[in-house]
Amino acid sequence: MAAAKDAAKGAVAVQSLSFEQALAELEGLVTKLERGDVPLEESIAAYERGEALKAHCSRLLSAAEARVEKIRLGADGKPAGLEPLDVE
């Protein structure tokens, strides 16, 4: 368990990562865990870090979606303003 705590201390804070950095790290953790050659304590620490990375990526994506807008056209077909993009 001490090794897992030491690894967590050395890891970069999830909140400070960009979306791309967090996603790359998450993909690396998944690959590592899928190989199955990771000790149990390290696997647990990797899983917990992965959960934090996933949540961070989700928050960043939601924030990006909220900022994306689409151009609204008037009756004459010309741009008439902006409105939130429907993501559903």
Backbone as ProteinMPNN parsed JSONL, in Angstrom:
{"seq_chain_A": "MAAAKDAAKGAVAVQSLSFEQALAELEGLVTKLERGDVPLEESIAAYERGEALKAHCSRLLSAAEARVEKIRLGADGKPAGLEPLDVE", "coords_chain_A": {"N_chain_A": [[0.827, -1.191, 0.0], [2.014, 1.187, 0.612], [3.602, 1.732, -1.593], [1.694, 2.388, -3.511], [0.654, 4.733, -2.424], [2.936, 6.344, -2.504], [3.298, 6.507, -5.261], [1.009, 7.906, -5.959], [1.529, 10.355, -4.73], [3.629, 11.296, -6.3], [2.432, 11.714, -8.681], [1.089, 13.953, -11.119], [-1.191, 16.535, -10.293], [-4.512, 15.892, -11.051], [-6.378, 17.881, -11.712], [-4.819, 19.864, -12.828], [-4.204, 19.09, -15.355], [-4.479, 19.25, -18.934], [-7.21, 18.528, -21.199], [-6.281, 16.827, -23.217], [-3.88, 15.853, -22.112], [-4.842, 14.508, -19.838], [-6.496, 12.58, -21.025], [-4.618, 11.112, -22.522], [-3.05, 10.063, -20.449], [-4.978, 8.537, -19.147], [-5.592, 6.648, -21.149], [-3.132, 5.341, -21.23], [-3.09, 4.183, -18.67], [-5.241, 2.412, -18.866], [-4.306, 0.65, -20.841], [-2.112, -0.412, -19.475], [-3.402, -1.698, -17.31], [-4.959, -3.53, -18.708], [-3.061, -5.293, -19.666], [-2.524, -6.857, -17.488], [-0.349, -7.446, -15.856], [0.259, -6.085, -13.57], [0.933, -5.4, -10.184], [-1.406, -5.97, -7.472], [-1.9, -3.782, -5.59], [-0.843, -1.63, -7.004], [-2.497, -1.74, -9.213], [-4.952, -1.058, -8.088], [-4.419, 1.583, -7.284], [-3.933, 2.674, -9.82], [-6.433, 2.328, -10.985], [-8.006, 4.003, -9.36], [-6.814, 6.475, -9.941], [-7.412, 6.549, -12.635], [-10.217, 6.774, -12.538], [-10.436, 9.365, -11.473], [-9.222, 10.801, -13.544], [-11.01, 10.256, -15.642], [-13.345, 11.521, -14.697], [-12.425, 14.157, -14.645], [-11.901, 14.615, -17.396], [-14.516, 14.386, -18.331], [-15.725, 16.589, -17.067], [-14.293, 18.675, -18.309], [-15.07, 18.297, -20.99], [-17.826, 18.786, -20.798], [-17.793, 21.481, -20.095], [-16.648, 22.546, -22.399], [-18.599, 21.919, -24.312], [-20.653, 23.568, -23.411], [-19.679, 26.012, -24.139], [-19.631, 26.01, -26.855], [-21.181, 27.321, -29.681], [-23.805, 27.828, -32.051], [-24.466, 29.306, -35.237], [-27.257, 31.288, -35.683], [-29.709, 31.589, -38.111], [-31.455, 34.189, -39.791], [-34.799, 34.956, -41.136], [-34.207, 35.749, -43.678], [-32.069, 34.221, -44.316], [-29.601, 35.051, -43.558], [-26.891, 35.436, -41.197], [-28.061, 35.83, -37.901], [-27.416, 35.903, -35.277], [-26.205, 34.187, -32.327], [-26.631, 30.97, -30.802], [-26.925, 28.507, -28.187], [-25.354, 25.373, -28.858], [-27.111, 22.472, -29.685], [-26.629, 19.475, -28.122], [-27.76, 17.07, -27.927]], "CA_chain_A": [[0.0, 0.0, 0.0], [2.905, 2.346, 0.654], [4.031, 2.009, -2.965], [0.587, 3.058, -4.19], [0.584, 6.101, -1.9], [4.098, 7.056, -3.031], [3.028, 6.772, -6.678], [-0.007, 8.957, -6.024], [2.179, 11.612, -4.358], [4.47, 11.726, -7.399], [1.614, 11.987, -9.855], [0.65, 15.33, -11.331], [-2.575, 16.737, -9.894], [-5.423, 15.694, -12.176], [-7.017, 19.15, -12.055], [-3.902, 20.729, -13.56], [-3.977, 18.535, -16.683], [-5.376, 19.6, -20.032], [-8.012, 17.383, -21.624], [-5.428, 15.928, -23.993], [-2.948, 15.198, -21.188], [-5.608, 13.584, -18.998], [-6.937, 11.465, -21.866], [-3.44, 10.294, -22.831], [-2.687, 9.306, -19.24], [-6.035, 7.545, -18.935], [-5.375, 5.572, -22.129], [-1.966, 4.592, -20.776], [-3.48, 3.372, -17.509], [-6.095, 1.317, -19.351], [-3.41, -0.308, -21.503], [-1.319, -1.061, -18.418], [-4.276, -2.598, -16.562], [-5.395, -4.61, -19.589], [-1.979, -6.283, -19.778], [-2.706, -7.767, -16.365], [0.898, -7.787, -15.161], [0.466, -5.042, -12.561], [0.595, -5.867, -8.834], [-2.737, -5.584, -7.009], [-1.924, -2.432, -5.001], [-0.612, -0.676, -8.092], [-3.719, -1.769, -10.026], [-5.974, -0.287, -7.368], [-4.026, 2.996, -7.395], [-4.135, 3.061, -11.218], [-7.877, 2.41, -11.194], [-8.479, 5.221, -8.691], [-6.324, 7.603, -10.743], [-8.203, 6.517, -13.857], [-11.537, 7.327, -12.232], [-10.269, 10.816, -11.347], [-8.948, 11.311, -14.89], [-12.264, 10.17, -16.391], [-14.229, 12.583, -14.208], [-11.842, 15.424, -15.092], [-12.175, 14.713, -18.835], [-15.948, 14.611, -18.476], [-15.981, 17.994, -16.697], [-13.742, 19.537, -19.356], [-15.924, 18.17, -22.174], [-19.089, 19.487, -20.525], [-17.508, 22.923, -20.158], [-16.428, 22.884, -23.81], [-19.899, 21.867, -24.975], [-21.414, 24.744, -22.995], [-19.121, 27.188, -24.817], [-19.819, 25.904, -28.303], [-22.411, 27.952, -30.128], [-24.052, 27.723, -33.486], [-24.981, 30.531, -35.83], [-28.695, 31.268, -35.949], [-30.007, 32.325, -39.337], [-32.727, 34.903, -39.834], [-35.726, 34.565, -42.198], [-33.571, 36.037, -44.966], [-30.957, 33.303, -44.495], [-28.351, 35.677, -43.132], [-26.633, 35.258, -39.766], [-28.849, 36.732, -37.063], [-26.956, 35.809, -33.898], [-25.687, 32.895, -31.875], [-27.41, 30.258, -29.791], [-26.194, 27.316, -27.731], [-25.401, 24.197, -29.71], [-27.829, 21.324, -29.11], [-25.724, 18.329, -28.142], [-28.551, 15.849, -27.749]], "C_chain_A": [[0.867, 1.249, 0.0], [3.362, 2.723, -0.742], [2.951, 2.761, -3.726], [0.467, 4.509, -3.731], [1.747, 6.932, -2.421], [3.888, 7.417, -4.496], [2.022, 7.896, -6.822], [0.593, 10.32, -5.683], [2.992, 12.167, -5.516], [3.677, 12.087, -8.648], [1.216, 13.457, -9.909], [-0.816, 15.431, -10.925], [-3.478, 16.685, -11.126], [-6.002, 17.03, -12.641], [-6.121, 20.071, -12.882], [-3.663, 20.263, -14.999], [-4.963, 19.09, -17.705], [-6.184, 18.352, -20.377], [-7.133, 16.35, -22.319], [-4.451, 15.164, -23.098], [-3.668, 14.148, -20.348], [-6.047, 12.36, -19.799], [-5.772, 10.534, -22.203], [-3.03, 9.451, -21.623], [-3.71, 8.212, -18.969], [-5.879, 6.366, -19.893], [-4.176, 4.707, -21.733], [-2.285, 3.683, -19.598], [-4.325, 2.177, -17.943], [-5.236, 0.238, -20.001], [-2.631, -1.112, -20.469], [-2.172, -2.084, -17.659], [-4.738, -3.776, -17.424], [-4.33, -5.681, -19.774], [-2.06, -7.297, -18.641], [-1.458, -8.13, -15.595], [1.259, -6.761, -14.091], [0.095, -5.604, -11.189], [-0.732, -5.269, -8.353], [-2.788, -4.153, -6.48], [-1.732, -1.361, -6.069], [-1.838, -0.607, -9.007], [-4.819, -0.93, -9.39], [-5.68, 1.209, -7.48], [-4.258, 3.507, -8.819], [-5.619, 3.223, -11.518], [-8.433, 3.697, -10.583], [-8.041, 6.464, -9.461], [-7.127, 7.692, -12.041], [-9.597, 7.088, -13.657], [-11.47, 8.853, -12.124], [-10.021, 11.454, -12.713], [-10.212, 11.318, -15.735], [-13.215, 11.291, -15.981], [-13.742, 13.95, -14.677], [-12.116, 15.636, -16.582], [-13.655, 15.024, -19.071], [-16.311, 16.059, -18.151], [-15.488, 18.938, -17.785], [-14.589, 19.476, -20.631], [-17.246, 18.908, -21.983], [-18.903, 20.993, -20.62], [-17.316, 23.363, -21.606], [-17.749, 22.899, -24.568], [-20.733, 23.096, -24.64], [-20.933, 25.999, -23.716], [-19.349, 27.177, -26.324], [-21.18, 26.506, -28.665], [-22.588, 27.71, -31.621], [-24.659, 29.038, -33.979], [-26.465, 30.334, -36.139], [-28.94, 32.128, -37.181], [-31.375, 32.988, -39.238], [-33.581, 34.396, -40.986], [-35.122, 34.787, -43.578], [-32.366, 35.142, -45.238], [-29.607, 33.848, -44.087], [-28.146, 35.446, -41.635], [-27.372, 36.307, -38.941], [-28.427, 36.659, -35.596], [-26.442, 34.412, -33.588], [-26.636, 32.288, -30.867], [-26.62, 29.026, -29.362], [-26.381, 26.16, -28.7], [-26.14, 23.083, -28.999], [-26.919, 20.119, -29.238], [-26.475, 17.017, -27.97], [-28.871, 15.195, -29.034]], "O_chain_A": [[0.475, 2.269, -0.566], [3.497, 3.907, -1.051], [3.252, 3.669, -4.5], [0.212, 5.404, -4.537], [1.567, 8.106, -2.748], [4.257, 8.509, -4.927], [2.157, 8.746, -7.703], [0.214, 11.33, -6.276], [3.046, 13.383, -5.703], [4.213, 12.703, -9.57], [1.034, 14.11, -8.881], [-1.598, 14.516, -11.185], [-3.222, 17.361, -12.122], [-6.101, 17.276, -13.843], [-6.619, 20.966, -13.565], [-3.0, 20.953, -15.773], [-6.122, 19.362, -17.391], [-5.88, 17.255, -19.907], [-7.226, 15.153, -22.046], [-4.22, 13.971, -23.3], [-3.17, 13.037, -20.168], [-5.977, 11.234, -19.307], [-5.92, 9.312, -22.174], [-2.702, 8.273, -21.76], [-3.35, 7.093, -18.603], [-6.018, 5.213, -19.486], [-4.208, 3.486, -21.885], [-1.811, 2.549, -19.533], [-4.143, 1.066, -17.445], [-5.421, -0.95, -19.739], [-2.508, -2.333, -20.575], [-1.723, -3.199, -17.396], [-4.89, -4.891, -16.924], [-4.653, -6.844, -20.013], [-1.704, -8.462, -18.817], [-1.492, -9.034, -14.76], [2.431, -6.593, -13.753], [-0.959, -6.225, -11.048], [-1.124, -4.185, -8.786], [-3.654, -3.383, -6.896], [-2.38, -0.315, -6.037], [-2.176, 0.462, -9.515], [-5.524, -0.187, -10.072], [-6.581, 2.006, -7.741], [-4.722, 4.631, -9.011], [-6.015, 4.149, -12.225], [-9.232, 4.394, -11.209], [-8.821, 7.404, -9.613], [-7.478, 8.785, -12.487], [-10.102, 7.809, -14.518], [-12.35, 9.55, -12.629], [-10.55, 12.527, -13.004], [-10.465, 12.276, -16.465], [-13.822, 11.936, -16.837], [-14.543, 14.802, -15.062], [-12.522, 16.727, -16.984], [-13.99, 15.844, -19.927], [-17.1, 16.684, -18.861], [-16.179, 19.89, -18.146], [-14.8, 20.5, -21.281], [-17.729, 19.576, -22.897], [-19.754, 21.697, -21.163], [-17.773, 24.439, -21.993], [-17.99, 23.794, -25.379], [-21.446, 23.611, -25.5], [-21.699, 26.948, -23.885], [-19.269, 28.215, -26.981], [-22.192, 26.223, -28.023], [-21.632, 27.425, -32.344], [-25.283, 29.776, -33.216], [-26.866, 29.353, -36.765], [-28.444, 33.25, -37.28], [-32.32, 32.429, -38.68], [-33.157, 33.515, -41.734], [-35.477, 34.1, -44.536], [-31.711, 35.282, -46.271], [-28.585, 33.183, -44.252], [-29.113, 35.279, -40.892], [-27.322, 37.502, -39.234], [-29.045, 37.311, -34.754], [-26.271, 33.578, -34.477], [-27.356, 32.998, -30.165], [-25.746, 28.558, -30.092], [-27.449, 25.997, -29.289], [-25.844, 22.775, -27.845], [-26.484, 19.777, -30.338], [-25.853, 15.958, -27.876], [-29.531, 14.156, -29.05]]}, "name": "protein", "num_of_chains": 1, "seq": "MAAAKDAAKGAVAVQSLSFEQALAELEGLVTKLERGDVPLEESIAAYERGEALKAHCSRLLSAAEARVEKIRLGADGKPAGLEPLDVE"}
